[in-house]
PDB file of C-alpha atoms in Angstrom:
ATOM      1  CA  UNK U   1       0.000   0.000   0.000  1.00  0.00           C
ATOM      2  CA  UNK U   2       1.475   3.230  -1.402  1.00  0.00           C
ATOM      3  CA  UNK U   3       0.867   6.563   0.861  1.00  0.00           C
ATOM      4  CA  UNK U   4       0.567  10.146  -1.016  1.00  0.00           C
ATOM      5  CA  UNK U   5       2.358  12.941   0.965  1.00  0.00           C
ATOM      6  CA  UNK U   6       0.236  15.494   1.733  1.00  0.00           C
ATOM      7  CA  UNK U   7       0.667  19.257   0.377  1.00  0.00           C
ATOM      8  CA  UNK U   8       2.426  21.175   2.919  1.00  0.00           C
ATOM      9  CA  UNK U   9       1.484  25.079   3.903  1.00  0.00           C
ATOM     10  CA  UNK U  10       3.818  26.424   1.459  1.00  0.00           C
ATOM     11  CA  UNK U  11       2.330  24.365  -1.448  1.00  0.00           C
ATOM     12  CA  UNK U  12      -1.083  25.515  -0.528  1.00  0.00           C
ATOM     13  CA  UNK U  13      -0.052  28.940  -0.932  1.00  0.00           C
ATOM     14  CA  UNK U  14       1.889  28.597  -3.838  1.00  0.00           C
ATOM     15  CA  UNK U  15      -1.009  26.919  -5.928  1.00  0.00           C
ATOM     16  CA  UNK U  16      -2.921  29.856  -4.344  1.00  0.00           C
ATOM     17  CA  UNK U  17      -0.972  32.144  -5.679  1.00  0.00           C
ATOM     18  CA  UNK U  18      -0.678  30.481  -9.201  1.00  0.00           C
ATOM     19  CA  UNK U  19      -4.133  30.337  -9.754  1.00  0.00           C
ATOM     20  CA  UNK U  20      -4.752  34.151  -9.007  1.00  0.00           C
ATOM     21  CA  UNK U  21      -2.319  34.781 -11.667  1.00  0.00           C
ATOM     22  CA  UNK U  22      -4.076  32.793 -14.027  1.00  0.00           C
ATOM     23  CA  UNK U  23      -7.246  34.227 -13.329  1.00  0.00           C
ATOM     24  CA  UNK U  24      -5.756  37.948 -13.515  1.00  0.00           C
ATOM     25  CA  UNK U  25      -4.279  36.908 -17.189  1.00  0.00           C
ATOM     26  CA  UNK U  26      -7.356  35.913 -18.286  1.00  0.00           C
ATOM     27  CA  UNK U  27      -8.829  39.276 -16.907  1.00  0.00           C
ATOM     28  CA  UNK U  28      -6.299  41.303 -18.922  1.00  0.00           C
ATOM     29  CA  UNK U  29      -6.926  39.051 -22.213  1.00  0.00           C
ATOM     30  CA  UNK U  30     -10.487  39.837 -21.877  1.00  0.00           C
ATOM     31  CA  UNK U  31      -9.739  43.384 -21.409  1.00  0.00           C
ATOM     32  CA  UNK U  32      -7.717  43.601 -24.079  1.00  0.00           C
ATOM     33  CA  UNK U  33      -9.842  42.710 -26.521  1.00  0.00           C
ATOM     34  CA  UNK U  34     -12.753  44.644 -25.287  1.00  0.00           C
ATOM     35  CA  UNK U  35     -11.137  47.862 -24.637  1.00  0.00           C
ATOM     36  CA  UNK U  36     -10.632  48.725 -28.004  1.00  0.00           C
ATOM     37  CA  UNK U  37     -13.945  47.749 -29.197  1.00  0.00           C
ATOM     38  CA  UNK U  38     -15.288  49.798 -26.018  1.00  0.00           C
ATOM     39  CA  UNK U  39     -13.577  52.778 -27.056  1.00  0.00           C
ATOM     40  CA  UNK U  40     -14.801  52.293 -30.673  1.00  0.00           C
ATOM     41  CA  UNK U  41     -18.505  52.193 -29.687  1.00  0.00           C
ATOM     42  CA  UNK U  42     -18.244  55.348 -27.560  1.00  0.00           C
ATOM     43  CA  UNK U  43     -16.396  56.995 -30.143  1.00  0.00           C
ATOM     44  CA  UNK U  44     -19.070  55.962 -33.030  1.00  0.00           C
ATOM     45  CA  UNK U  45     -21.961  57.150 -30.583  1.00  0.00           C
ATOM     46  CA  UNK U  46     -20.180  60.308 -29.848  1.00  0.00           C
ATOM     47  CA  UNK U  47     -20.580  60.982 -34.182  1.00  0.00           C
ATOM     48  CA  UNK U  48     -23.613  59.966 -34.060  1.00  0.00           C
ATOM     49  CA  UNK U  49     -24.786  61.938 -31.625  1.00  0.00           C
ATOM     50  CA  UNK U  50     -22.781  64.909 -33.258  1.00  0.00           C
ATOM     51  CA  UNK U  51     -24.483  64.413 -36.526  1.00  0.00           C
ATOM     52  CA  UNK U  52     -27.828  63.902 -35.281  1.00  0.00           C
ATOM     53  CA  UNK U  53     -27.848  67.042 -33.575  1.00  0.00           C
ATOM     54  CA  UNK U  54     -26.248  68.873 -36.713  1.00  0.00           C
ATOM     55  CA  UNK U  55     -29.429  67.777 -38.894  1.00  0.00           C
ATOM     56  CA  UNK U  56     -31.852  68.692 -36.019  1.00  0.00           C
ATOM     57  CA  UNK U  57     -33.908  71.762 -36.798  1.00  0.00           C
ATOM     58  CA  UNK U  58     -32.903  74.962 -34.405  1.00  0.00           C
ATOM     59  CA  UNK U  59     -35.403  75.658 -31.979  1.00  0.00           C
ATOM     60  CA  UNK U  60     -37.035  79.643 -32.295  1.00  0.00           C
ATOM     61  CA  UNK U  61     -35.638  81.647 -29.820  1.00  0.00           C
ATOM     62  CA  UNK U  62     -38.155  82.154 -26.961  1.00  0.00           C
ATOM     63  CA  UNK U  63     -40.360  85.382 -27.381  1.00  0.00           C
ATOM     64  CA  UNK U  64     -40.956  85.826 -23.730  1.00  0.00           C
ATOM     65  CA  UNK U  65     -39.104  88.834 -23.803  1.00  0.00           C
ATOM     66  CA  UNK U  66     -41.078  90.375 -26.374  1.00  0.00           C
ATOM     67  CA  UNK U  67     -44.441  90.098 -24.465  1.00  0.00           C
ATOM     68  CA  UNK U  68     -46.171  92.847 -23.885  1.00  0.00           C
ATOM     69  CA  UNK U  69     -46.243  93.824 -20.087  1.00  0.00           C
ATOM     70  CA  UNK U  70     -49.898  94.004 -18.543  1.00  0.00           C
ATOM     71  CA  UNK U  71     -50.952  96.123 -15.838  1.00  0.00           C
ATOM     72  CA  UNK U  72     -54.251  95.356 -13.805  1.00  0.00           C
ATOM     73  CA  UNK U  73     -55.913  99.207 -12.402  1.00  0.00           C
ATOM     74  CA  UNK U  74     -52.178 101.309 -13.330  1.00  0.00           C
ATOM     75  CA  UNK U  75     -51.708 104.314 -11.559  1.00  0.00           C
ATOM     76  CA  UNK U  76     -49.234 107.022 -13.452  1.00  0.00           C
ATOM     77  CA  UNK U  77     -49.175 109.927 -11.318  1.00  0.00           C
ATOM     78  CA  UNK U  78     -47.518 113.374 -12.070  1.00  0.00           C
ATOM     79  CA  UNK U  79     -47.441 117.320 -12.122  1.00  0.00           C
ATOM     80  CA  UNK U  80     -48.209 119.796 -14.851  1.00  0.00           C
ATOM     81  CA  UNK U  81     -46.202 122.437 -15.819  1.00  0.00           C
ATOM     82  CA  UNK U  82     -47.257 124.974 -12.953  1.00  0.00           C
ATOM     83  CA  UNK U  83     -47.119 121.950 -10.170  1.00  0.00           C
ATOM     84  CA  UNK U  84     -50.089 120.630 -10.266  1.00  0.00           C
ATOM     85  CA  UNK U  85     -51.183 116.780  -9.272  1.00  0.00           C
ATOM     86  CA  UNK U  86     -52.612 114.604 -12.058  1.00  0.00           C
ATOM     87  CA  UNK U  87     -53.103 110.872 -11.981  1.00  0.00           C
ATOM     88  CA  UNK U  88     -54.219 108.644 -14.865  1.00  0.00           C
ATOM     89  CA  UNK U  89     -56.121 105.575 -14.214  1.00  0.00           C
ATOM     90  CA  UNK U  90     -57.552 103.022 -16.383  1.00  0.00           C
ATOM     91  CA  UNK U  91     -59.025  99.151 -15.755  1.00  0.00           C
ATOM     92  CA  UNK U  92     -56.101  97.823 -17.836  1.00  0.00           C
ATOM     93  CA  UNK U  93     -52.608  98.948 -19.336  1.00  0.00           C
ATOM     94  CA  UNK U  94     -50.486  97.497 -21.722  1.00  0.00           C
ATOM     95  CA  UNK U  95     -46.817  98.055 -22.509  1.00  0.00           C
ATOM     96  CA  UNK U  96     -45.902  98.281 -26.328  1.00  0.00           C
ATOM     97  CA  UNK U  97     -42.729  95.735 -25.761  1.00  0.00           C
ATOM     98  CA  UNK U  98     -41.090  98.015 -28.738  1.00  0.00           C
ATOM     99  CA  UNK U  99     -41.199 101.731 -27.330  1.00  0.00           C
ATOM    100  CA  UNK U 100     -41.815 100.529 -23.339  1.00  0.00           C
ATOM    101  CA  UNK U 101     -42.771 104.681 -22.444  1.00  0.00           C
ATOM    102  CA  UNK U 102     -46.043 104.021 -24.990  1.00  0.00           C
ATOM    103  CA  UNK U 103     -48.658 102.721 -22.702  1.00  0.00           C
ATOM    104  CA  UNK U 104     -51.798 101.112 -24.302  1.00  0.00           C
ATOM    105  CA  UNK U 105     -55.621 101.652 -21.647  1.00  0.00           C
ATOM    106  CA  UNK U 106     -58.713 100.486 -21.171  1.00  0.00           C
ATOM    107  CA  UNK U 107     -61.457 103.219 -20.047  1.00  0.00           C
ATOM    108  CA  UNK U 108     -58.650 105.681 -18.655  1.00  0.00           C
ATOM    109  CA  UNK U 109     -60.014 108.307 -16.239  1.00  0.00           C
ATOM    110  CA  UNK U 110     -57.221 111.551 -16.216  1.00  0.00           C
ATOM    111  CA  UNK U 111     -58.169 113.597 -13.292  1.00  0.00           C
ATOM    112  CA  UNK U 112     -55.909 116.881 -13.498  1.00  0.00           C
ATOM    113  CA  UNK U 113     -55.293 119.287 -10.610  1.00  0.00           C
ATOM    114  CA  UNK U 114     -56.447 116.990  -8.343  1.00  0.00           C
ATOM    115  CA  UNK U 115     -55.669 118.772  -5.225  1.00  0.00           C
ATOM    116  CA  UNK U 116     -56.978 122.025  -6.376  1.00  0.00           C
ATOM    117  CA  UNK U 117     -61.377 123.107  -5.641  1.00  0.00           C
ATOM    118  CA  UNK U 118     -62.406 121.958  -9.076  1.00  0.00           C
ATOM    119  CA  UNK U 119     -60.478 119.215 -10.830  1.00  0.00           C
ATOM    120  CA  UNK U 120     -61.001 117.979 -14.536  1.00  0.00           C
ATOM    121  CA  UNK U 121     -61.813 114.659 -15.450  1.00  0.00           C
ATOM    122  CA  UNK U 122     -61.364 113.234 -18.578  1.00  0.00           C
ATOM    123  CA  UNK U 123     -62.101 109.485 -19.997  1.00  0.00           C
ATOM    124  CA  UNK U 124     -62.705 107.644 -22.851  1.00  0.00           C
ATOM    125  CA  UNK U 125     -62.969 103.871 -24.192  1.00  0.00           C
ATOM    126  CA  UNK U 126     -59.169 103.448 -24.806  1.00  0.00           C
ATOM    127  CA  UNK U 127     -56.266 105.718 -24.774  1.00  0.00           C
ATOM    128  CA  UNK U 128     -52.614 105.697 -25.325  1.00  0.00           C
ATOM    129  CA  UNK U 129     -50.326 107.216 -22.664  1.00  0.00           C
ATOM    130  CA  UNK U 130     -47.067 108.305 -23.323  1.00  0.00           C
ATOM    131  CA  UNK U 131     -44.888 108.334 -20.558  1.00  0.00           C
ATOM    132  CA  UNK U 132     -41.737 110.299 -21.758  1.00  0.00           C
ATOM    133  CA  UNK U 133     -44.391 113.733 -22.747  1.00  0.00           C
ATOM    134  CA  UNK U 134     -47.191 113.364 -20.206  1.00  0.00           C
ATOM    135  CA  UNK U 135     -49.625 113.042 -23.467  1.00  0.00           C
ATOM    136  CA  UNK U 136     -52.726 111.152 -23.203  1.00  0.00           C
ATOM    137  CA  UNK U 137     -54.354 110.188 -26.900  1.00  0.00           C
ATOM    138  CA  UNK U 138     -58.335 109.748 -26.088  1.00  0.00           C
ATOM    139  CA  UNK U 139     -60.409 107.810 -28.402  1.00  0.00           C
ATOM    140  CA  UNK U 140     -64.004 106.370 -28.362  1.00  0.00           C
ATOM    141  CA  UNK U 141     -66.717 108.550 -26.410  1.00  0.00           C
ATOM    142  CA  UNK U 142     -64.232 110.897 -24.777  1.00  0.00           C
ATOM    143  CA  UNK U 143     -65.782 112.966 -21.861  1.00  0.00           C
ATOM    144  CA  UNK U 144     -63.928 116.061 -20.473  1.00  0.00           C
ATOM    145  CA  UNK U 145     -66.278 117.241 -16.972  1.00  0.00           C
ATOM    146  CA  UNK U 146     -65.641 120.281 -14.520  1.00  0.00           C
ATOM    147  CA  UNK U 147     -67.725 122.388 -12.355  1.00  0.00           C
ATOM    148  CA  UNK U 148     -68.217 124.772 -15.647  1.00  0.00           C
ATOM    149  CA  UNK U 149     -69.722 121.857 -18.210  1.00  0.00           C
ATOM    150  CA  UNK U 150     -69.095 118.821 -19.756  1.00  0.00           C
ATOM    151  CA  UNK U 151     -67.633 118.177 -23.393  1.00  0.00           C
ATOM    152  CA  UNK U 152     -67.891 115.034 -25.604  1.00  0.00           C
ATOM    153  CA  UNK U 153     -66.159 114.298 -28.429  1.00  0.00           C
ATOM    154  CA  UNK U 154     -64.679 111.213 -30.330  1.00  0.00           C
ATOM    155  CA  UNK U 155     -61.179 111.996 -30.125  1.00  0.00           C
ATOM    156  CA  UNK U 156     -58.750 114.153 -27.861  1.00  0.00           C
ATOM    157  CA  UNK U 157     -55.342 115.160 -27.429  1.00  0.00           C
ATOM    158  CA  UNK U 158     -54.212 115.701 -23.876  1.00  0.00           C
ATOM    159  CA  UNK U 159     -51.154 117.095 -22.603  1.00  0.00           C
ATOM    160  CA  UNK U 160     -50.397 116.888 -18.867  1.00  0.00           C
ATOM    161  CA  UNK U 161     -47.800 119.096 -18.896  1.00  0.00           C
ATOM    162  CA  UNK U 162     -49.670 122.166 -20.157  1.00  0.00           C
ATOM    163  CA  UNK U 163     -53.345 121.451 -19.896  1.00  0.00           C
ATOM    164  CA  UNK U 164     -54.055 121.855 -23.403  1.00  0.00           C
ATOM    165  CA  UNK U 165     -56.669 119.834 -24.732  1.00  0.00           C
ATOM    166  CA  UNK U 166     -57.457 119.481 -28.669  1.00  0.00           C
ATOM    167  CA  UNK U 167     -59.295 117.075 -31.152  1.00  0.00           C
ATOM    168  CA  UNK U 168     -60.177 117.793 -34.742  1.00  0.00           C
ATOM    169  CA  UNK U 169     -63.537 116.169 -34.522  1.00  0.00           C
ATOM    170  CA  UNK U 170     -67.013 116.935 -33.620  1.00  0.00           C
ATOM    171  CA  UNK U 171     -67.445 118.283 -30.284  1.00  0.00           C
ATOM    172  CA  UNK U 172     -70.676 119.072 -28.555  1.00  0.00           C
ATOM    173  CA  UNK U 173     -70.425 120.774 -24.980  1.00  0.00           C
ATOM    174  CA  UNK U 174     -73.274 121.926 -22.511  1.00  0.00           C
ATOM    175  CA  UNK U 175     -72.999 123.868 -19.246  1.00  0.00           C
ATOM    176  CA  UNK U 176     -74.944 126.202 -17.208  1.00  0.00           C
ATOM    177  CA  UNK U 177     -74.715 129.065 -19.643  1.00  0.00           C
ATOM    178  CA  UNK U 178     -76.013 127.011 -22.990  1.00  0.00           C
ATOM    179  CA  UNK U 179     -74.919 124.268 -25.333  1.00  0.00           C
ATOM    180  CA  UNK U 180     -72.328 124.359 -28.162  1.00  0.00           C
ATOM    181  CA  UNK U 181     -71.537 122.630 -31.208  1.00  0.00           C
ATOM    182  CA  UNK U 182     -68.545 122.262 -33.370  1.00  0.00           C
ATOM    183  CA  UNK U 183     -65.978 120.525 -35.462  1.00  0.00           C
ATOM    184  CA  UNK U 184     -62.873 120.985 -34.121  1.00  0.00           C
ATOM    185  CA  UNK U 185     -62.505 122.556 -31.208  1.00  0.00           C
ATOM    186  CA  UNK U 186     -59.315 122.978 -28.380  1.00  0.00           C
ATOM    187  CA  UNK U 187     -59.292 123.754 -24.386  1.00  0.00           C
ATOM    188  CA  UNK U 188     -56.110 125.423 -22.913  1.00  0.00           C
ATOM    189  CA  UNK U 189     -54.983 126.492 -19.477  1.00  0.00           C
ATOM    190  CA  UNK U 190     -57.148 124.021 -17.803  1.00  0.00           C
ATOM    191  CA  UNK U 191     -60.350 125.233 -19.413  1.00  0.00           C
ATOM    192  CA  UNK U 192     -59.624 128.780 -19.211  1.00  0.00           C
ATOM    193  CA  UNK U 193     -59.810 129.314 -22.668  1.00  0.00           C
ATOM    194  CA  UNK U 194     -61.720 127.562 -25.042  1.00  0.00           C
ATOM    195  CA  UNK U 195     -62.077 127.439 -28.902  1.00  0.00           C
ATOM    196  CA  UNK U 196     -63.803 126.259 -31.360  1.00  0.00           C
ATOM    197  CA  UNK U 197     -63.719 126.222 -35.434  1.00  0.00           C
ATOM    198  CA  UNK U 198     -66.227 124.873 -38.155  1.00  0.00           C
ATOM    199  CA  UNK U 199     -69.817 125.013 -38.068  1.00  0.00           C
ATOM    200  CA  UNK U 200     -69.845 126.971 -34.647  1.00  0.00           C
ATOM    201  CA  UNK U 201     -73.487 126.701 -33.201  1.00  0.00           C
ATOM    202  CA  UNK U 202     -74.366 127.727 -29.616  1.00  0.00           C
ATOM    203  CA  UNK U 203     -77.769 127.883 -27.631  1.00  0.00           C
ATOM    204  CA  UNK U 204     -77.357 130.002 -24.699  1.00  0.00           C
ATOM    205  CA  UNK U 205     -79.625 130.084 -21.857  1.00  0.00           C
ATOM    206  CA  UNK U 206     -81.901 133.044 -20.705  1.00  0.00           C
ATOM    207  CA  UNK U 207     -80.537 134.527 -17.453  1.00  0.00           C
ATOM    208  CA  UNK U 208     -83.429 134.088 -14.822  1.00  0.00           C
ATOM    209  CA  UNK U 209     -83.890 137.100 -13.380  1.00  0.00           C
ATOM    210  CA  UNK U 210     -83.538 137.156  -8.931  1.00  0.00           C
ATOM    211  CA  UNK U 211     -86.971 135.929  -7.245  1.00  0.00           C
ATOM    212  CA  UNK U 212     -89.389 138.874  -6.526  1.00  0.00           C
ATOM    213  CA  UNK U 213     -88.321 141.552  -9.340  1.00  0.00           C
TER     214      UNK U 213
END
């Protein structure tokens, strides 16, 4: 009967060690051989990628910043030429995105000398404010109303800054001294002085005379 020496420590270890080397070769074989390809596949979906996005149609820039700005009840306050307070409201204002001082309303209301006995309002169905010059452009059933009468018209100029007030349409205007009609017609100094031009026709009232005479 024959009797096989056993492995000592030392073999153990060394067949240990052997086979870890073989297993690390056959690592670096693998490797080898997939490495390239790895490289070529990232490289060929890097051009493809490249290309793809080359042929892709450009997205429009985003007009965001070209949308108009909207205001909900604006307030644009200010003072005339000799001081005095004047506020323009409206339901709605819009901001022309091109020329940002033009202001686009809905049913402005000026009110001018607002801290003064007897201030002027004036409104309409739309207007256009301009900023920069304090004018107000009136359109659409414009109303101008002080203690001294009330004017209508279709269409009125208004500058802030000076109180002048024109339009070249028809105007009719009533008060307590009579009625007046006219095609053109322009206000200055706050109502101070009035004028009117074309087809000038007036009603004027009788002056009562004082109770008892």
């Amino acid at each position: 009967m024959s009797v096989e020496a056993l492995p000592t420590t030392a073999q153990v270890a060394r067949d240990r060690t052997i086979e870890r080397w073989r297993r690390r070769s056959r690592v670096i074989r693998v490797l080898r051989v997939l490495g390239p390809a790895s490289i070529a596949a990232i490289l060929l979906g890097l051009v493809v990628s490249v290309a793809l996005n080359a042929i892709k149609p450009t997205a429009e820039p985003s007009q965001e910043s070209n949308q108009p700005i909207r205001l909900i009840k604006p307030h644009f306050q200010g003072r005339d030429g000799r001081g005095r307070a004047f506020v323009v409201t409206a339901i709605t204002a819009t901001r022309d995105p091109q020329e940002y001082q033009k202001v686009y309303l809905d049913h402005p209301d000026l009110v001018t000398d607002i801290q003064g006995p007897d201030p002027t309002h004036i409104t309409s169905r739309s207007g256009i404010f301009h900023e920069n010059t304090g004018v107000l452009e009136a359109s659409g059933d414009v109303r101008m109303a002080d203690s001294k009468g009330v004017f209508q018209t279709e269409a009125s100029v208004f500058d802030t800054k000076t109180g002048q007030l024109s339009g070249s349409g028809p105007v009719h205007g009533q008060g307590a001294l009579g009625q007046i009609d006219a095609t053109s017609y322009g206000v200055y100094d706050k109502g101070d002085q009035m004028e009117f031009h074309g087809r000038v026709h007036t009603v004027l009232n009788p002056k009562q005379k004082p109770a008892g005479r």
